[in-house]
CSV table of C-alpha atoms in Angstrom, one decimal:
chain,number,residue,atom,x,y,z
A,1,UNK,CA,13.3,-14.0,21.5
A,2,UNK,CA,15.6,-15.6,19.4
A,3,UNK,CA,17.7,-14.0,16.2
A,4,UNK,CA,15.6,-16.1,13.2
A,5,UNK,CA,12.5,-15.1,14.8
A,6,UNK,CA,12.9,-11.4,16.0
A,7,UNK,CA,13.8,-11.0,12.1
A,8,UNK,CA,10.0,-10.8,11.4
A,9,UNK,CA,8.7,-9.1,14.8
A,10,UNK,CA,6.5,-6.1,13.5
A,11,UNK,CA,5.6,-5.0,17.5
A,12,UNK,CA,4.8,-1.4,17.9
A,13,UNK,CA,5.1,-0.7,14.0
A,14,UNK,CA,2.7,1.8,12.8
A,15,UNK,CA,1.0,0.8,9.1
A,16,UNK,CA,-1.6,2.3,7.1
A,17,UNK,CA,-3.4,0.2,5.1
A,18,UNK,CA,-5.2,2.2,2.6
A,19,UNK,CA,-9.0,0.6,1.4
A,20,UNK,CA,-8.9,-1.0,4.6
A,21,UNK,CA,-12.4,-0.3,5.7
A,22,UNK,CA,-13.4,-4.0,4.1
A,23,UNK,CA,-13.0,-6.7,2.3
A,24,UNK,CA,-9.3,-7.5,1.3
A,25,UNK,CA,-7.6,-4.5,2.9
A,26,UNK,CA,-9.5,-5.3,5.8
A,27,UNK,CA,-8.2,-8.4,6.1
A,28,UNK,CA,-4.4,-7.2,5.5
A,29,UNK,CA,-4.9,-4.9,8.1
A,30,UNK,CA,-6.5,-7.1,10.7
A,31,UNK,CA,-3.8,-9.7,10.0
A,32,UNK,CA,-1.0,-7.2,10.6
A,33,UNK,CA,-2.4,-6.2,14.1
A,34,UNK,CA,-2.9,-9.6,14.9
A,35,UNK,CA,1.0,-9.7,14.6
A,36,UNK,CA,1.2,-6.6,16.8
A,37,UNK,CA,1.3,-3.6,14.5
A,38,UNK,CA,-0.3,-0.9,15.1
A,39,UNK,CA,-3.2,0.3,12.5
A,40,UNK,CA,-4.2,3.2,10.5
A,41,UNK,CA,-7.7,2.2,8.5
A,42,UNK,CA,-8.5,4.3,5.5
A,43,UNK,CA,-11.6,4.1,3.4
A,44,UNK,CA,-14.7,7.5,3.1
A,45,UNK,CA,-17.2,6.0,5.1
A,46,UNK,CA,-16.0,7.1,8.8
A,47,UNK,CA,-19.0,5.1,10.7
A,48,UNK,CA,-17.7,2.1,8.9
A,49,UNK,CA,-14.0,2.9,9.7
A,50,UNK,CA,-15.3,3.8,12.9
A,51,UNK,CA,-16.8,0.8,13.6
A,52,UNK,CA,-14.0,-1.6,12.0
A,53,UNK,CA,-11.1,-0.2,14.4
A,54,UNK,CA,-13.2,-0.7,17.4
A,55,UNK,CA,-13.4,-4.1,16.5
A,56,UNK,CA,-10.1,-4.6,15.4
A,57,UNK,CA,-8.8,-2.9,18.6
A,58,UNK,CA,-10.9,-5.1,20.8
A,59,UNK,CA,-9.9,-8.2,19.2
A,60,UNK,CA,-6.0,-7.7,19.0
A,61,UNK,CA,-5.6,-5.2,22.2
A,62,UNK,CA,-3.6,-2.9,19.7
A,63,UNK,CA,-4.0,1.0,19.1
A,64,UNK,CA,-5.9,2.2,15.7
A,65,UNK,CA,-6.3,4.9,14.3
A,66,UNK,CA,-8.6,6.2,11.3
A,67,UNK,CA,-8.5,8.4,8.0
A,68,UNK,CA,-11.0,9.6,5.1
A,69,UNK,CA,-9.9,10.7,1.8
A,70,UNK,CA,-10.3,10.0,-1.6
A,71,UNK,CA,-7.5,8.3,-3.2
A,72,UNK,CA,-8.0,9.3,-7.0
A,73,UNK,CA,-7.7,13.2,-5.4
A,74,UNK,CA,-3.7,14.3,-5.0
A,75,UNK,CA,-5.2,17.1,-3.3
A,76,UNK,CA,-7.4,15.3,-0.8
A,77,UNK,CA,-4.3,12.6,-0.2
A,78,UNK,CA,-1.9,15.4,0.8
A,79,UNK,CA,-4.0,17.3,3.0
A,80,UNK,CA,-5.4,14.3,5.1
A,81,UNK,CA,-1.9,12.7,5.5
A,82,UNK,CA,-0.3,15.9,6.5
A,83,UNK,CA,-3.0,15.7,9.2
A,84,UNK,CA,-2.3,12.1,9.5
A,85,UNK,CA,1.8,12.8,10.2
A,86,UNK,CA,0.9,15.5,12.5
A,87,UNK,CA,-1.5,13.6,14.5
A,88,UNK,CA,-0.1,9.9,14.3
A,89,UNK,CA,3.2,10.1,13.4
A,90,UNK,CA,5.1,8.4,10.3
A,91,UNK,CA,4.1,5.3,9.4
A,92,UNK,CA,6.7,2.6,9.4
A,93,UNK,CA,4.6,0.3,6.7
A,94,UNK,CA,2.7,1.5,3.7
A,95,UNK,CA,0.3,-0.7,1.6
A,96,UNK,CA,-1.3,0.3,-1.3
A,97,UNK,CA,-4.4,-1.7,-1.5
A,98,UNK,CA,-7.1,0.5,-2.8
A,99,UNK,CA,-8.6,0.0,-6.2
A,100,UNK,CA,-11.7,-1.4,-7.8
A,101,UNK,CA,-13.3,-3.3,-11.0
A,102,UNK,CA,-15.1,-2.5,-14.0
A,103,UNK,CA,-15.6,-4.7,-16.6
A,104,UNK,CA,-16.9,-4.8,-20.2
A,105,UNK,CA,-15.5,-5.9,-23.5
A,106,UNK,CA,-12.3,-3.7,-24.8
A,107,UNK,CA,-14.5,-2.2,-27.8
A,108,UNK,CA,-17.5,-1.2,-25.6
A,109,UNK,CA,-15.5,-0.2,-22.7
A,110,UNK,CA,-16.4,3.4,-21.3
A,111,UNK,CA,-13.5,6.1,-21.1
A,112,UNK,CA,-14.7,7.3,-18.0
A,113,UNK,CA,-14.7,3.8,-16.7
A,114,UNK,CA,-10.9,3.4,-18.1
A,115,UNK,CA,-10.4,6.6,-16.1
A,116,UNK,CA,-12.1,5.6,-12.8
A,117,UNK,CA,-10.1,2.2,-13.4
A,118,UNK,CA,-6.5,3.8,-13.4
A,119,UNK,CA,-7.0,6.2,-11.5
A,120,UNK,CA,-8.3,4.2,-8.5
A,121,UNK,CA,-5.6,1.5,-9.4
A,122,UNK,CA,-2.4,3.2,-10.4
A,123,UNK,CA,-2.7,6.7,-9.9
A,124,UNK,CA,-3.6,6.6,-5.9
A,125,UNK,CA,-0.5,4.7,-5.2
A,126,UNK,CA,1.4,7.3,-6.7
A,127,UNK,CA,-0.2,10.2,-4.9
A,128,UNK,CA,-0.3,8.3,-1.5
A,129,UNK,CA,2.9,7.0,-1.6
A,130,UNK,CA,4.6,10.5,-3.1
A,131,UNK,CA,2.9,11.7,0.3
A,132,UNK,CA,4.7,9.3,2.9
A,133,UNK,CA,7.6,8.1,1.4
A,134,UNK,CA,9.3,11.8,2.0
A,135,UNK,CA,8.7,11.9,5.5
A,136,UNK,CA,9.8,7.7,5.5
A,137,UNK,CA,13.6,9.1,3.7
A,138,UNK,CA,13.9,11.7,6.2
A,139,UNK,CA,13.6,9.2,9.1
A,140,UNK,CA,15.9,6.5,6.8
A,141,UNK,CA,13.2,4.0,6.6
A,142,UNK,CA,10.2,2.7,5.5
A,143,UNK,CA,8.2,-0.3,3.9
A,144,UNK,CA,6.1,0.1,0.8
A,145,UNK,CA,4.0,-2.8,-0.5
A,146,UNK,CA,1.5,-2.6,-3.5
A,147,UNK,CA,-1.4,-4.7,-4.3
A,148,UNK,CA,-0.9,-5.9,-7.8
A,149,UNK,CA,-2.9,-8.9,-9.5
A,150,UNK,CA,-2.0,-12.2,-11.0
A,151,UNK,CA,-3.0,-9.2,-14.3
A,152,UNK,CA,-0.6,-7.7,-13.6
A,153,UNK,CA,1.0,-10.8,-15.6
A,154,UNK,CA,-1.6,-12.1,-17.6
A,155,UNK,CA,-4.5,-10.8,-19.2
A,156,UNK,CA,-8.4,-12.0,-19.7
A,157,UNK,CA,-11.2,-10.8,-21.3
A,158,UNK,CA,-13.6,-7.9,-20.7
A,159,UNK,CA,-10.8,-6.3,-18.0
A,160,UNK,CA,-8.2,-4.7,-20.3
A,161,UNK,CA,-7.9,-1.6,-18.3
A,162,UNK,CA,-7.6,-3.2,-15.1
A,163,UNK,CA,-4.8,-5.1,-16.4
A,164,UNK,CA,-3.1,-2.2,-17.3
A,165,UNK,CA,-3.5,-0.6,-14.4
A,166,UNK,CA,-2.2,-3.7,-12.1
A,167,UNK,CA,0.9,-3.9,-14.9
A,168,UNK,CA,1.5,0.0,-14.3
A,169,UNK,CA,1.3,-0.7,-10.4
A,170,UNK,CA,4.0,-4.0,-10.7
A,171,UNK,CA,6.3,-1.1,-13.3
A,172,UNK,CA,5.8,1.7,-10.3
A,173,UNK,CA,7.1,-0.7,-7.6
A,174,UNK,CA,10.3,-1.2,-9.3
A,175,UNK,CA,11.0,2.8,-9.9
A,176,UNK,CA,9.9,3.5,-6.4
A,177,UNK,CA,12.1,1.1,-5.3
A,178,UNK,CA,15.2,2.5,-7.7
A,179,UNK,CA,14.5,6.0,-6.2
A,180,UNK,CA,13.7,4.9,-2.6
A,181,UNK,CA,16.3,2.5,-1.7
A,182,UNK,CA,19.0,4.5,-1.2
A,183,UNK,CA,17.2,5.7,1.9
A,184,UNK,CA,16.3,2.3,2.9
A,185,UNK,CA,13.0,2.1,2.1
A,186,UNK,CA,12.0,-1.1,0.4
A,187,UNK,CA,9.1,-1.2,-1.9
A,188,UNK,CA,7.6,-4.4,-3.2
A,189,UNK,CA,4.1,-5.6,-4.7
A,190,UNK,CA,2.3,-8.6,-3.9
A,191,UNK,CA,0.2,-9.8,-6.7
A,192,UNK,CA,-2.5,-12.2,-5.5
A,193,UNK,CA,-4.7,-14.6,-7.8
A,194,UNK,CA,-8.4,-15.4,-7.4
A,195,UNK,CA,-9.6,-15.2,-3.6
A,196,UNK,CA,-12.8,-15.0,-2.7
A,197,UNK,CA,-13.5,-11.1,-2.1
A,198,UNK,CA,-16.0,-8.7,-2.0
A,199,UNK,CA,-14.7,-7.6,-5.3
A,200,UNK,CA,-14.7,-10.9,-6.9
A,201,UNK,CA,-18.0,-12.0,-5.3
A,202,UNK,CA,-20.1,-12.8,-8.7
A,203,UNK,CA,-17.3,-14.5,-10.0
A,204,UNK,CA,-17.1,-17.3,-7.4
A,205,UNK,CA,-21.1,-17.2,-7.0
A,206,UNK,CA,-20.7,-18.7,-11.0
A,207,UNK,CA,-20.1,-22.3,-11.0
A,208,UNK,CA,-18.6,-21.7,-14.6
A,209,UNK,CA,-16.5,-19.4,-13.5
A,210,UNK,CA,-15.3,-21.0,-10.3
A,211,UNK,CA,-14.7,-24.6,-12.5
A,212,UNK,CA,-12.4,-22.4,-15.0
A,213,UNK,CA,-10.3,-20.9,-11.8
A,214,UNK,CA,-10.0,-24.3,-9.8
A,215,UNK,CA,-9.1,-25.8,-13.2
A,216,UNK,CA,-6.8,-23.3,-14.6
A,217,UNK,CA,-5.0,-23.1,-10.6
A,218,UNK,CA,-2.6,-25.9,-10.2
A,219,UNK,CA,-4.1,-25.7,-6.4
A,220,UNK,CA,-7.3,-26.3,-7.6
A,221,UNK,CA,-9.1,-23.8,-5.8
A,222,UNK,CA,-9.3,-20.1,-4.5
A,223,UNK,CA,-6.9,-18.8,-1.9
A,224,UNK,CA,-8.2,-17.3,1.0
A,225,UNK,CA,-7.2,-14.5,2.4
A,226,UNK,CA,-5.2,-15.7,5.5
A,227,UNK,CA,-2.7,-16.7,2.8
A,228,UNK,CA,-1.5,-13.1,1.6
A,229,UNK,CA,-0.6,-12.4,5.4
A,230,UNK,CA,2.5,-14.5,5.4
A,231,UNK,CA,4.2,-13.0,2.5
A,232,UNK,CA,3.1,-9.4,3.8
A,233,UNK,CA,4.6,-9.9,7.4
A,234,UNK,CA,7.9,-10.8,5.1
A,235,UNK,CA,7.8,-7.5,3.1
A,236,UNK,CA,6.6,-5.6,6.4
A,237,UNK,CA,9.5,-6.9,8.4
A,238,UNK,CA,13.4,-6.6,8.7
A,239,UNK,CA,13.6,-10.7,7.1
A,240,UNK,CA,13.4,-8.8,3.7
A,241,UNK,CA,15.8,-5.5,4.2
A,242,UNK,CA,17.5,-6.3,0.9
A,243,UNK,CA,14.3,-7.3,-1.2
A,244,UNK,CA,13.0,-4.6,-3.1
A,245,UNK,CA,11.6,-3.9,-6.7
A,246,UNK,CA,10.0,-7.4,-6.4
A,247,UNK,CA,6.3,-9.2,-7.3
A,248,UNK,CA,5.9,-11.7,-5.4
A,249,UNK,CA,2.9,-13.9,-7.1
A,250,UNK,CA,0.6,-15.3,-4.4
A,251,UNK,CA,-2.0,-17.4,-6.8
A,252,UNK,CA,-1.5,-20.9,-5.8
A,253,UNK,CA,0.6,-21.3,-9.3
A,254,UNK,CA,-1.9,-19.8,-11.6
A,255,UNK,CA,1.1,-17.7,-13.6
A,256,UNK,CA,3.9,-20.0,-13.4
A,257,UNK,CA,2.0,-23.0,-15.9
A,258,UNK,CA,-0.1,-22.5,-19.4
């Protein structure tokens, strides 16, 4: 193998990929063993993660592995990755994809939903990461990457608290990364634009909505999801040992034009 390409060989690497049970942590995780790493799926539905690894396994030949636990729960996160140490081992690569949506105008907008909203969003990648990244600095390394949003950036109607939530997950990358560096882990967040997922399913089922995106995208249309894995195999691998702190927009130009 030569030097430029053994630069981002992830072989053998162990990753959990939490909300990986579907849609887009599904794919991240699918992509990832597809490049040889071996995968942890997390989501609470265990005959669903059952079923998923068994799949992924038989397509890619590599070894997965499973766990259940809420994310929004700092208790539940530290007693199921204690197990998950014990039993598996420490990961090499940790992304933070779990969160969800809900949306309503800013004045009408439900405190409980704001608190569903960041704590799904921001507060799980605090408590799962606060759970690995110790065990990562005693070994002397580790990869971190969050999902953040192209609202992370920018902001749009009825979706306030999801923005700040994807803002506070694009602010916690670069303090992970000013605490975690010095034992060389690397923590970085990849912010993708609109993509056709489960999540943003009645978005792209509204021709209004799909014109405004394939207009307002100097692509002119959606990304799919194959196009995240290229800039996660960088942040995963040893090509990007001295990037950390950084998101990395994938969105097909969305937030570099008005």
């Amino acid at each position: 193998m030569t030097g430029s390409t053994s630069l981002f060989d992830l072989e053998g690497r162990l990753a959990l990929v939490t909300g990986s049970s579907r849609g887009l942590g599904n794919a991240l995780a699918r992509g990832l063993a597809r490049h040889g790493v071996r995968v942890i799926l997390h989501g609470r539905d265990q005959a669903q993660l059952d079923g998923e690894a068994q799949a992924i396994s038989d397509e890619t030949g590599v070894e997965v592995h499973t766990t259940s636990f809420d994310v929004t729960d700092s208790e539940s996160v530290r007693t199921a990755l204690d197990d998950l140490l014990e039993r598996v081992g420490v990961p090499d690569i940790l992304v933070n994809n779990a969160g969800l949506q809900r949306r309503a105008p800013f004045n009408e907008y439900d405190p409980a939903d704001w608190d569903t909203v960041l704590a799904s969003n921001l507060s799980s990648v605090f408590y799962v990461s606060r759970s690995l990244t110790p065990a990562m600095s005693e070994r002397g390394s580790g990869k971190v990457v969050n999902l953040g949003s192209v609202q992370s950036k920018l902001a749009r109607q009825t979706i306030a608290p999801y923005s700040a939530s994807k803002g506070g997950v694009a602010m916690l990358t670069q303090g992970m990364a000013a605490d975690l560096a010095r034992f060389n882990i690397q923590v970085n967040c990849i912010s993708p634009g609109y993509f056709k997922t489960d999540m943003n399913t009645a978005l792209w089922q509204d021709p209004a909505f799909n014109d405004w995106v394939e207009a307002r995208t100097p692509a002119q249309r959606w990304g799919s999801l194959d196009e995240l894995l290229g800039t996660l195999i960088y942040l995963c691998s040893d090509a990007s040992a001295f990037v950390s702190g950084q998101n990395i927009f994938v969105d097909g130009g969305m937030t570099s034009v008005v």
